[in-house]
């Protein structure tokens, strides 16, 4: 998540949509009053952001009055550690943070990706994380998708990140497939100075071992699971299952 008071925009970060790379680009035009949430230090993302001229995490700790839930209050009261806003903070929480006036005035945008392609990216990303810890026997793609539909459907769909009560809460949805061009148009639309282009190196790229088009990988039931879980974005944003 990035909130720029200087440029009056809100970037709502979604999963597996080049969001970390976009955060690196956007952070180049951020200043000391803005809110920039942390990227992964141990994966080298913050170091890479510094190399790219971006500003690191700033103003992301929650005010005491914004703490919610037992875990946040326990950490604050027993360890003196304030909770923080995370990379994937959702629209309703950002609205509460900003207040109605700024929420209505600031330009809000996000990034979305073809849900079938995104599901494959998610699978390979989690498989990599699992195996990097020395574990074996990661589920097959079909097993993974079936389990996710049953237990963690919100990990397959980004819909809840940029909507409130199932209504779009952003002014623009950038497309992963045309992200560089969409970002250039956005910069022109907002009349932003500075360089917000994507870095050449993708912050979380290179984990997908099977480069085939998703239509060549997903079976009929795999496809149906994604259609069920991601029916909102498929319907509202017009995504289609396409052949290679």
PDB file of C-alpha atoms in Angstrom, residues 83-232:
ATOM      1  CA  UNK A  83       0.716  -2.806  14.915  1.00  0.00           C
ATOM      2  CA  UNK A  84       1.363  -1.774  11.336  1.00  0.00           C
ATOM      3  CA  UNK A  85      -0.474  -1.382   8.078  1.00  0.00           C
ATOM      4  CA  UNK A  86       0.619  -4.154   5.724  1.00  0.00           C
ATOM      5  CA  UNK A  87       1.369  -4.314   2.032  1.00  0.00           C
ATOM      6  CA  UNK A  88      -2.074  -5.699   1.260  1.00  0.00           C
ATOM      7  CA  UNK A  89      -4.187  -3.425   3.453  1.00  0.00           C
ATOM      8  CA  UNK A  90      -7.725  -3.496   2.114  1.00  0.00           C
ATOM      9  CA  UNK A  91      -9.852  -0.639   0.856  1.00  0.00           C
ATOM     10  CA  UNK A  92     -12.183  -0.369   3.859  1.00  0.00           C
ATOM     11  CA  UNK A  93      -9.261  -0.053   6.286  1.00  0.00           C
ATOM     12  CA  UNK A  94      -7.551   2.562   4.116  1.00  0.00           C
ATOM     13  CA  UNK A  95     -10.799   4.537   4.021  1.00  0.00           C
ATOM     14  CA  UNK A  96     -10.978   4.431   7.813  1.00  0.00           C
ATOM     15  CA  UNK A  97      -7.360   5.570   8.037  1.00  0.00           C
ATOM     16  CA  UNK A  98      -7.758   8.490   5.625  1.00  0.00           C
ATOM     17  CA  UNK A  99     -11.215   9.660   6.646  1.00  0.00           C
ATOM     18  CA  UNK A 100     -14.046  10.397   4.251  1.00  0.00           C
ATOM     19  CA  UNK A 101     -12.700  13.720   2.975  1.00  0.00           C
ATOM     20  CA  UNK A 102      -9.308  12.474   1.771  1.00  0.00           C
ATOM     21  CA  UNK A 103     -10.735   9.135   0.701  1.00  0.00           C
ATOM     22  CA  UNK A 104     -13.145  10.958  -1.612  1.00  0.00           C
ATOM     23  CA  UNK A 105     -10.541  13.424  -2.901  1.00  0.00           C
ATOM     24  CA  UNK A 106      -7.588  11.105  -3.485  1.00  0.00           C
ATOM     25  CA  UNK A 107      -7.240   9.126  -6.693  1.00  0.00           C
ATOM     26  CA  UNK A 108      -7.428   5.417  -5.898  1.00  0.00           C
ATOM     27  CA  UNK A 109      -6.071   2.666  -8.116  1.00  0.00           C
ATOM     28  CA  UNK A 110      -5.015  -0.969  -8.070  1.00  0.00           C
ATOM     29  CA  UNK A 111      -3.739  -3.692 -10.421  1.00  0.00           C
ATOM     30  CA  UNK A 112      -5.552  -6.823 -11.513  1.00  0.00           C
ATOM     31  CA  UNK A 113      -4.568  -9.832 -13.615  1.00  0.00           C
ATOM     32  CA  UNK A 114      -6.301 -12.550 -15.562  1.00  0.00           C
ATOM     33  CA  UNK A 115      -7.448 -14.830 -12.700  1.00  0.00           C
ATOM     34  CA  UNK A 116      -6.479 -18.102 -14.415  1.00  0.00           C
ATOM     35  CA  UNK A 117      -2.966 -16.840 -15.076  1.00  0.00           C
ATOM     36  CA  UNK A 118      -2.764 -15.319 -11.592  1.00  0.00           C
ATOM     37  CA  UNK A 119      -3.747 -18.626  -9.969  1.00  0.00           C
ATOM     38  CA  UNK A 120      -0.845 -20.368 -11.692  1.00  0.00           C
ATOM     39  CA  UNK A 121       1.528 -17.650 -10.528  1.00  0.00           C
ATOM     40  CA  UNK A 122       0.225 -18.041  -6.987  1.00  0.00           C
ATOM     41  CA  UNK A 123       0.729 -21.801  -7.127  1.00  0.00           C
ATOM     42  CA  UNK A 124       4.354 -21.544  -8.235  1.00  0.00           C
ATOM     43  CA  UNK A 125       5.077 -18.810  -5.704  1.00  0.00           C
ATOM     44  CA  UNK A 126       3.798 -20.907  -2.794  1.00  0.00           C
ATOM     45  CA  UNK A 127       5.501 -24.025  -4.126  1.00  0.00           C
ATOM     46  CA  UNK A 128       8.799 -22.135  -4.206  1.00  0.00           C
ATOM     47  CA  UNK A 129       8.347 -20.862  -0.634  1.00  0.00           C
ATOM     48  CA  UNK A 130       7.472 -24.354   0.580  1.00  0.00           C
ATOM     49  CA  UNK A 131      10.450 -26.027  -1.077  1.00  0.00           C
ATOM     50  CA  UNK A 132      12.906 -23.255  -0.101  1.00  0.00           C
ATOM     51  CA  UNK A 133      12.382 -24.313   3.518  1.00  0.00           C
ATOM     52  CA  UNK A 134      13.536 -27.828   2.730  1.00  0.00           C
ATOM     53  CA  UNK A 135      10.064 -29.310   2.538  1.00  0.00           C
ATOM     54  CA  UNK A 136       8.942 -31.747  -0.124  1.00  0.00           C
ATOM     55  CA  UNK A 137       5.704 -33.129  -1.510  1.00  0.00           C
ATOM     56  CA  UNK A 138       3.987 -29.860  -2.330  1.00  0.00           C
ATOM     57  CA  UNK A 139       0.467 -30.638  -3.639  1.00  0.00           C
ATOM     58  CA  UNK A 140      -0.201 -30.905  -7.348  1.00  0.00           C
ATOM     59  CA  UNK A 141      -1.815 -27.918  -9.031  1.00  0.00           C
ATOM     60  CA  UNK A 142      -5.277 -29.535  -9.002  1.00  0.00           C
ATOM     61  CA  UNK A 143      -4.953 -30.523  -5.336  1.00  0.00           C
ATOM     62  CA  UNK A 144      -3.777 -27.028  -4.462  1.00  0.00           C
ATOM     63  CA  UNK A 145      -6.667 -25.288  -6.216  1.00  0.00           C
ATOM     64  CA  UNK A 146      -9.250 -27.604  -4.653  1.00  0.00           C
ATOM     65  CA  UNK A 147      -7.799 -26.977  -1.183  1.00  0.00           C
ATOM     66  CA  UNK A 148      -7.703 -23.213  -1.733  1.00  0.00           C
ATOM     67  CA  UNK A 149     -11.329 -23.096  -2.821  1.00  0.00           C
ATOM     68  CA  UNK A 150     -12.323 -24.929   0.325  1.00  0.00           C
ATOM     69  CA  UNK A 151     -10.085 -23.199   2.870  1.00  0.00           C
ATOM     70  CA  UNK A 152      -8.518 -19.976   1.505  1.00  0.00           C
ATOM     71  CA  UNK A 153     -10.535 -18.668  -1.451  1.00  0.00           C
ATOM     72  CA  UNK A 154      -9.448 -15.104  -0.648  1.00  0.00           C
ATOM     73  CA  UNK A 155      -5.889 -16.131  -1.595  1.00  0.00           C
ATOM     74  CA  UNK A 156      -7.065 -16.905  -5.121  1.00  0.00           C
ATOM     75  CA  UNK A 157      -9.126 -13.754  -5.584  1.00  0.00           C
ATOM     76  CA  UNK A 158      -8.083 -10.115  -5.143  1.00  0.00           C
ATOM     77  CA  UNK A 159     -11.668  -8.877  -5.235  1.00  0.00           C
ATOM     78  CA  UNK A 160     -11.843  -8.134  -1.509  1.00  0.00           C
ATOM     79  CA  UNK A 161      -8.764  -5.894  -1.631  1.00  0.00           C
ATOM     80  CA  UNK A 162     -10.117  -3.134  -3.846  1.00  0.00           C
ATOM     81  CA  UNK A 163     -13.862  -3.346  -3.170  1.00  0.00           C
ATOM     82  CA  UNK A 164     -16.140  -2.381  -0.296  1.00  0.00           C
ATOM     83  CA  UNK A 165     -19.395  -4.297   0.037  1.00  0.00           C
ATOM     84  CA  UNK A 166     -18.695  -5.865  -3.369  1.00  0.00           C
ATOM     85  CA  UNK A 167     -18.534  -2.454  -5.052  1.00  0.00           C
ATOM     86  CA  UNK A 168     -15.367  -1.150  -6.721  1.00  0.00           C
ATOM     87  CA  UNK A 169     -13.629   1.262  -4.350  1.00  0.00           C
ATOM     88  CA  UNK A 170     -11.043   2.498  -6.867  1.00  0.00           C
ATOM     89  CA  UNK A 171     -11.150   4.942  -9.736  1.00  0.00           C
ATOM     90  CA  UNK A 172      -8.998   2.781 -11.993  1.00  0.00           C
ATOM     91  CA  UNK A 173      -7.966  -0.852 -12.275  1.00  0.00           C
ATOM     92  CA  UNK A 174      -4.633  -1.117 -14.073  1.00  0.00           C
ATOM     93  CA  UNK A 175      -4.120  -4.340 -16.011  1.00  0.00           C
ATOM     94  CA  UNK A 176      -1.111  -6.536 -15.322  1.00  0.00           C
ATOM     95  CA  UNK A 177      -0.985  -7.498 -18.987  1.00  0.00           C
ATOM     96  CA  UNK A 178      -0.493  -3.865 -20.086  1.00  0.00           C
ATOM     97  CA  UNK A 179       0.936  -2.471 -16.866  1.00  0.00           C
ATOM     98  CA  UNK A 180       3.786  -0.338 -18.230  1.00  0.00           C
ATOM     99  CA  UNK A 181       1.490   1.438 -20.700  1.00  0.00           C
ATOM    100  CA  UNK A 182      -1.284   1.805 -18.107  1.00  0.00           C
ATOM    101  CA  UNK A 183       1.206   3.261 -15.626  1.00  0.00           C
ATOM    102  CA  UNK A 184       2.443   5.780 -18.170  1.00  0.00           C
ATOM    103  CA  UNK A 185      -1.145   6.857 -18.869  1.00  0.00           C
ATOM    104  CA  UNK A 186      -1.841   7.129 -15.140  1.00  0.00           C
ATOM    105  CA  UNK A 187       1.175   9.370 -14.605  1.00  0.00           C
ATOM    106  CA  UNK A 188      -0.026  11.648 -17.356  1.00  0.00           C
ATOM    107  CA  UNK A 189      -3.575  11.657 -16.005  1.00  0.00           C
ATOM    108  CA  UNK A 190      -2.416  12.616 -12.501  1.00  0.00           C
ATOM    109  CA  UNK A 191       0.224  15.034 -13.843  1.00  0.00           C
ATOM    110  CA  UNK A 192       2.872  13.426 -11.617  1.00  0.00           C
ATOM    111  CA  UNK A 193       6.478  14.480 -11.866  1.00  0.00           C
ATOM    112  CA  UNK A 194       9.300  11.997 -11.313  1.00  0.00           C
ATOM    113  CA  UNK A 195       9.944   8.449 -12.493  1.00  0.00           C
ATOM    114  CA  UNK A 196       7.336   5.856 -11.496  1.00  0.00           C
ATOM    115  CA  UNK A 197       8.213   3.304 -14.166  1.00  0.00           C
ATOM    116  CA  UNK A 198       8.529  -0.360 -13.285  1.00  0.00           C
ATOM    117  CA  UNK A 199      12.025  -1.607 -12.476  1.00  0.00           C
ATOM    118  CA  UNK A 200      13.529  -3.912 -15.080  1.00  0.00           C
ATOM    119  CA  UNK A 201      13.851  -6.680 -12.540  1.00  0.00           C
ATOM    120  CA  UNK A 202      10.550  -7.987 -11.183  1.00  0.00           C
ATOM    121  CA  UNK A 203      10.638  -8.086  -7.380  1.00  0.00           C
ATOM    122  CA  UNK A 204       8.904 -11.462  -7.130  1.00  0.00           C
ATOM    123  CA  UNK A 205       9.509 -12.945 -10.544  1.00  0.00           C
ATOM    124  CA  UNK A 206      11.238 -16.081 -11.752  1.00  0.00           C
ATOM    125  CA  UNK A 207       9.462 -18.717  -9.645  1.00  0.00           C
ATOM    126  CA  UNK A 208       7.189 -20.161 -12.310  1.00  0.00           C
ATOM    127  CA  UNK A 209       8.917 -23.246 -13.700  1.00  0.00           C
ATOM    128  CA  UNK A 210       6.274 -24.084 -16.316  1.00  0.00           C
ATOM    129  CA  UNK A 211       6.084 -21.267 -18.852  1.00  0.00           C
ATOM    130  CA  UNK A 212       3.202 -22.701 -20.851  1.00  0.00           C
ATOM    131  CA  UNK A 213       0.051 -20.634 -21.309  1.00  0.00           C
ATOM    132  CA  UNK A 214      -2.504 -21.281 -18.566  1.00  0.00           C
ATOM    133  CA  UNK A 215      -4.930 -22.825 -21.067  1.00  0.00           C
ATOM    134  CA  UNK A 216      -2.385 -25.586 -21.692  1.00  0.00           C
ATOM    135  CA  UNK A 217      -1.927 -26.305 -17.983  1.00  0.00           C
ATOM    136  CA  UNK A 218      -5.327 -25.995 -16.309  1.00  0.00           C
ATOM    137  CA  UNK A 219      -7.747 -28.888 -16.601  1.00  0.00           C
ATOM    138  CA  UNK A 220     -11.546 -28.462 -16.790  1.00  0.00           C
ATOM    139  CA  UNK A 221     -12.052 -28.691 -13.012  1.00  0.00           C
ATOM    140  CA  UNK A 222      -9.095 -26.361 -12.351  1.00  0.00           C
ATOM    141  CA  UNK A 223     -10.675 -23.836 -14.687  1.00  0.00           C
ATOM    142  CA  UNK A 224     -14.073 -24.244 -13.020  1.00  0.00           C
ATOM    143  CA  UNK A 225     -12.640 -23.668  -9.528  1.00  0.00           C
ATOM    144  CA  UNK A 226     -11.096 -20.377 -10.593  1.00  0.00           C
ATOM    145  CA  UNK A 227     -14.315 -19.347 -12.323  1.00  0.00           C
ATOM    146  CA  UNK A 228     -16.265 -19.973  -9.119  1.00  0.00           C
ATOM    147  CA  UNK A 229     -13.832 -18.265  -6.759  1.00  0.00           C
ATOM    148  CA  UNK A 230     -13.108 -15.298  -9.039  1.00  0.00           C
ATOM    149  CA  UNK A 231     -16.563 -14.812 -10.527  1.00  0.00           C
ATOM    150  CA  UNK A 232     -16.744 -11.166  -9.396  1.00  0.00           C
TER     151      UNK A 232
END
